[in-house]
XYZ file of C-alpha atoms in Angstrom:
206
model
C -105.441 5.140 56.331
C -108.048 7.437 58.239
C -106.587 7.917 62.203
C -108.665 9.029 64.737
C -108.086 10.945 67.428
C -109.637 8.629 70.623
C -110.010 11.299 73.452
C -111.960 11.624 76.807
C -111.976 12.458 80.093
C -110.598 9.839 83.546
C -114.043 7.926 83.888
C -115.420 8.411 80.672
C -115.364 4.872 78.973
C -112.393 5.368 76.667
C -110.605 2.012 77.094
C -113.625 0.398 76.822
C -114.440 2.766 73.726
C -110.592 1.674 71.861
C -111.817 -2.169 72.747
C -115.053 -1.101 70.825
C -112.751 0.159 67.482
C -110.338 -3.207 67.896
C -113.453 -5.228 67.996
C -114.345 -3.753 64.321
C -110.689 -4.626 62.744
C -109.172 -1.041 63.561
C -105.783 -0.909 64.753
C -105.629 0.301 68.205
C -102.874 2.486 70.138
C -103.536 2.122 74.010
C -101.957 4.945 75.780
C -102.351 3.627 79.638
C -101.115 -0.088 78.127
C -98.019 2.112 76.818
C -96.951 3.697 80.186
C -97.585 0.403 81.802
C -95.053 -0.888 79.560
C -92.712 2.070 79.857
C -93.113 1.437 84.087
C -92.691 -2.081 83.720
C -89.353 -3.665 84.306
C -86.730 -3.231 81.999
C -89.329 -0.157 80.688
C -87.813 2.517 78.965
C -89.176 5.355 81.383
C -87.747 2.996 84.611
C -84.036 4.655 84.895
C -85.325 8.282 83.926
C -88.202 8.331 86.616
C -85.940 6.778 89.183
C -83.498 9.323 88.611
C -86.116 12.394 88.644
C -87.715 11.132 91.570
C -85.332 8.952 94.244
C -87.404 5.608 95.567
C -90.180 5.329 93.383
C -88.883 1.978 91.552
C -89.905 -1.151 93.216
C -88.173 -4.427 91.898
C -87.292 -2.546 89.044
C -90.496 -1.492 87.798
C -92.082 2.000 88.746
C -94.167 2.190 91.778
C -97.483 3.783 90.197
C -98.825 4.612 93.468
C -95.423 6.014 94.964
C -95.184 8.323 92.188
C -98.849 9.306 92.014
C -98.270 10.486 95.444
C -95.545 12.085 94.359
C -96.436 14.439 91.667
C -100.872 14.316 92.234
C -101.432 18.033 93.513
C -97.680 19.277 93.333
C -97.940 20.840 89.321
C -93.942 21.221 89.180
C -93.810 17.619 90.038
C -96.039 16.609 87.627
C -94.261 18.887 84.568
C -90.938 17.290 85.497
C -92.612 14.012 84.736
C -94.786 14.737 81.966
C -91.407 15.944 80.600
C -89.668 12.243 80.581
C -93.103 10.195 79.927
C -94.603 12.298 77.049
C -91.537 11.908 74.742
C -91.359 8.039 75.012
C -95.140 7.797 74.715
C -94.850 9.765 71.461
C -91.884 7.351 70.334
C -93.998 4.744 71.256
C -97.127 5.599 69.345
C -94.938 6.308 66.143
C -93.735 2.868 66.265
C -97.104 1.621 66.070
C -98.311 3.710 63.211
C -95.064 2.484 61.384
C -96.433 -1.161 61.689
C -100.304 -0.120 61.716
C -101.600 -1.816 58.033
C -105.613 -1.642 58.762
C -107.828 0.752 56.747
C -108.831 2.678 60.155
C -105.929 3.135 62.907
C -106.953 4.256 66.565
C -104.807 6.295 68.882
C -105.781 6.786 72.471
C -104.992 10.653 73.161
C -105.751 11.357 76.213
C -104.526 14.998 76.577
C -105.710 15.716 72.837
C -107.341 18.937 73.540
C -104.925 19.351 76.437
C -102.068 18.954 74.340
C -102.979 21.442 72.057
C -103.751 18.863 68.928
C -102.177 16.435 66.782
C -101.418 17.133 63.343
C -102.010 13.384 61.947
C -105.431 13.399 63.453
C -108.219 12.602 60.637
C -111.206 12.978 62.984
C -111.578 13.438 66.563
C -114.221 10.809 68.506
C -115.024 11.541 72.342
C -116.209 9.277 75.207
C -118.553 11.255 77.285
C -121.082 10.399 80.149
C -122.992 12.379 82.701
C -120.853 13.349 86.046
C -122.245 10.992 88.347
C -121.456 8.156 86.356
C -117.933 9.659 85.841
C -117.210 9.835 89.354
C -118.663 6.320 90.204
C -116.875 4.479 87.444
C -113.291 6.472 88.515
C -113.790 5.817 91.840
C -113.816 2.352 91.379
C -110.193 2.452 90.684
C -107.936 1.283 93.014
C -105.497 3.780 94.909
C -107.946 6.885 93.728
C -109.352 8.525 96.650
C -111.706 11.335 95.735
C -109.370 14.136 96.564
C -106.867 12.119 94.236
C -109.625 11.786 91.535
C -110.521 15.960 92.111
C -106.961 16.878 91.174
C -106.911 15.103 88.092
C -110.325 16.308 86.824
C -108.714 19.900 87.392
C -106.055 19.363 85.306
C -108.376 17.853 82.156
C -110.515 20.131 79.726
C -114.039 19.849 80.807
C -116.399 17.223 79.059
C -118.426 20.006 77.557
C -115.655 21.726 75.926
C -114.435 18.443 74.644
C -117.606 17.624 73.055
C -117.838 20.685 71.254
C -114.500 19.764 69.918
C -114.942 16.622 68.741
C -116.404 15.292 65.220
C -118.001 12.090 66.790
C -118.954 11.862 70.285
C -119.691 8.083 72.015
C -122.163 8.364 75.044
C -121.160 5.763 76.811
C -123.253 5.684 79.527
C -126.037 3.478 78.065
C -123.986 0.130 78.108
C -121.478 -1.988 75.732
C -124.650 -3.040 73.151
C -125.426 0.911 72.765
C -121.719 2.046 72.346
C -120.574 -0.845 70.217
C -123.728 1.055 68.001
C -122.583 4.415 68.099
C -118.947 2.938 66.950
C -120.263 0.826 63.921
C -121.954 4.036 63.193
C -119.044 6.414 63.205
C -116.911 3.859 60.866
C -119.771 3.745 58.695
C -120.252 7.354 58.250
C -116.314 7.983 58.001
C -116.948 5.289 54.687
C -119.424 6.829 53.760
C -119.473 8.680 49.927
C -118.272 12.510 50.333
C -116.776 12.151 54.176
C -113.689 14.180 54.621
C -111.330 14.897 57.098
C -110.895 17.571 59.711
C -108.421 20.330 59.181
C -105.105 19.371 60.269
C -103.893 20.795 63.830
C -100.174 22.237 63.902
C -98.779 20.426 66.793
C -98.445 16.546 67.790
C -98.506 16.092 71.648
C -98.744 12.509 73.823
């Protein structure tokens, strides 16, 4: 099984990106589906979070906004929770790769080159698109004010530097037709006679 490393900055057409991959019969691991689950209701990051941070669970599911506002621009904050939410994402993704049976698996990274690597990574893809269309498509969000959206985007290796990291890069700026091309392309290539992987990294990280 090849498994790429699915990486990119808030605003950069990722999810859209990992829809791309599922479309073409890869297994897919979706990071922000995995915390949603791990917030939800009987999730297994619900009692931990609670207990870090007092009246952030709302009919016992996490509050996403109470806790953004809780941790967005305070960086101890934000360790303390990266400290109970990275473990069980990790946990999480190995329980798909145990189950994952397709020729190409997925995994949505987002703090790949944040993280420091991960050493099952095959190949590392990156969503990228100009600034402006970064900020317009984050913005969009709901509960992201800019100053919100500025913190974040501090915290995240720049585009550039991610680019110059990666093996394949998807521009996703030029619509679904033109990325769903650059993905058939990248699977092709990776199929392709002589391909091999990237050197291994020494470190897994969510």
């Amino acid at each position: 099984m090849i498994i790429i490393g699915l990486t990119g900055s808030i605003g950069m057409g990722k999810s859209a990106t990992l829809a791309l991959f599922a479309e073409q019969g890869c297994a897919v691991y979706d990071a922000d589906a995995a915390v949603h689950a791990l917030y939800a209701k009987g999730g297994a990051a619900v009692a931990p979070v609670e207990a870090a941070f007092p009246g952030v669970t709302k009919d016992g599911a996490i509050d996403r906004a109470e806790l953004s506002a809780r941790v967005i621009g305070k960086p101890d904050q934000m360790r303390l929770l990266e400290s109970i939410v990275h473990p069980l994402v990790r946990i999480s993704r190995e329980q798909f790769m145990a189950k994952a049976t397709t020729p190409v698996a997925v995994l949505d990274i987002p703090l790949l080159f944040e993280g420091g690597g991960d050493d099952r990574i095959d190949t590392i893809v990156v969503c990228s698109a100009p600034v402006q269309t970064q900020l317009e498509r984050a913005l969009q969000r709901p509960n992201l004010p800019y100053e919100k959206l500025a913190a974040i985007i501090s915290k995240q290796t720049p585009d550039w530097e991610k680019r110059a990291g990666a093996d394949y890069v998807v521009d996703t700026s030029r619509g679904e037709a033109d990325a769903r091309e650059q993905v058939i392309s990248i699977l092709n290539h990776m199929n392709a006679p002589g391909w091999r992987p990237r050197a291994k990294q020494s470190k897994t990280h969510s």
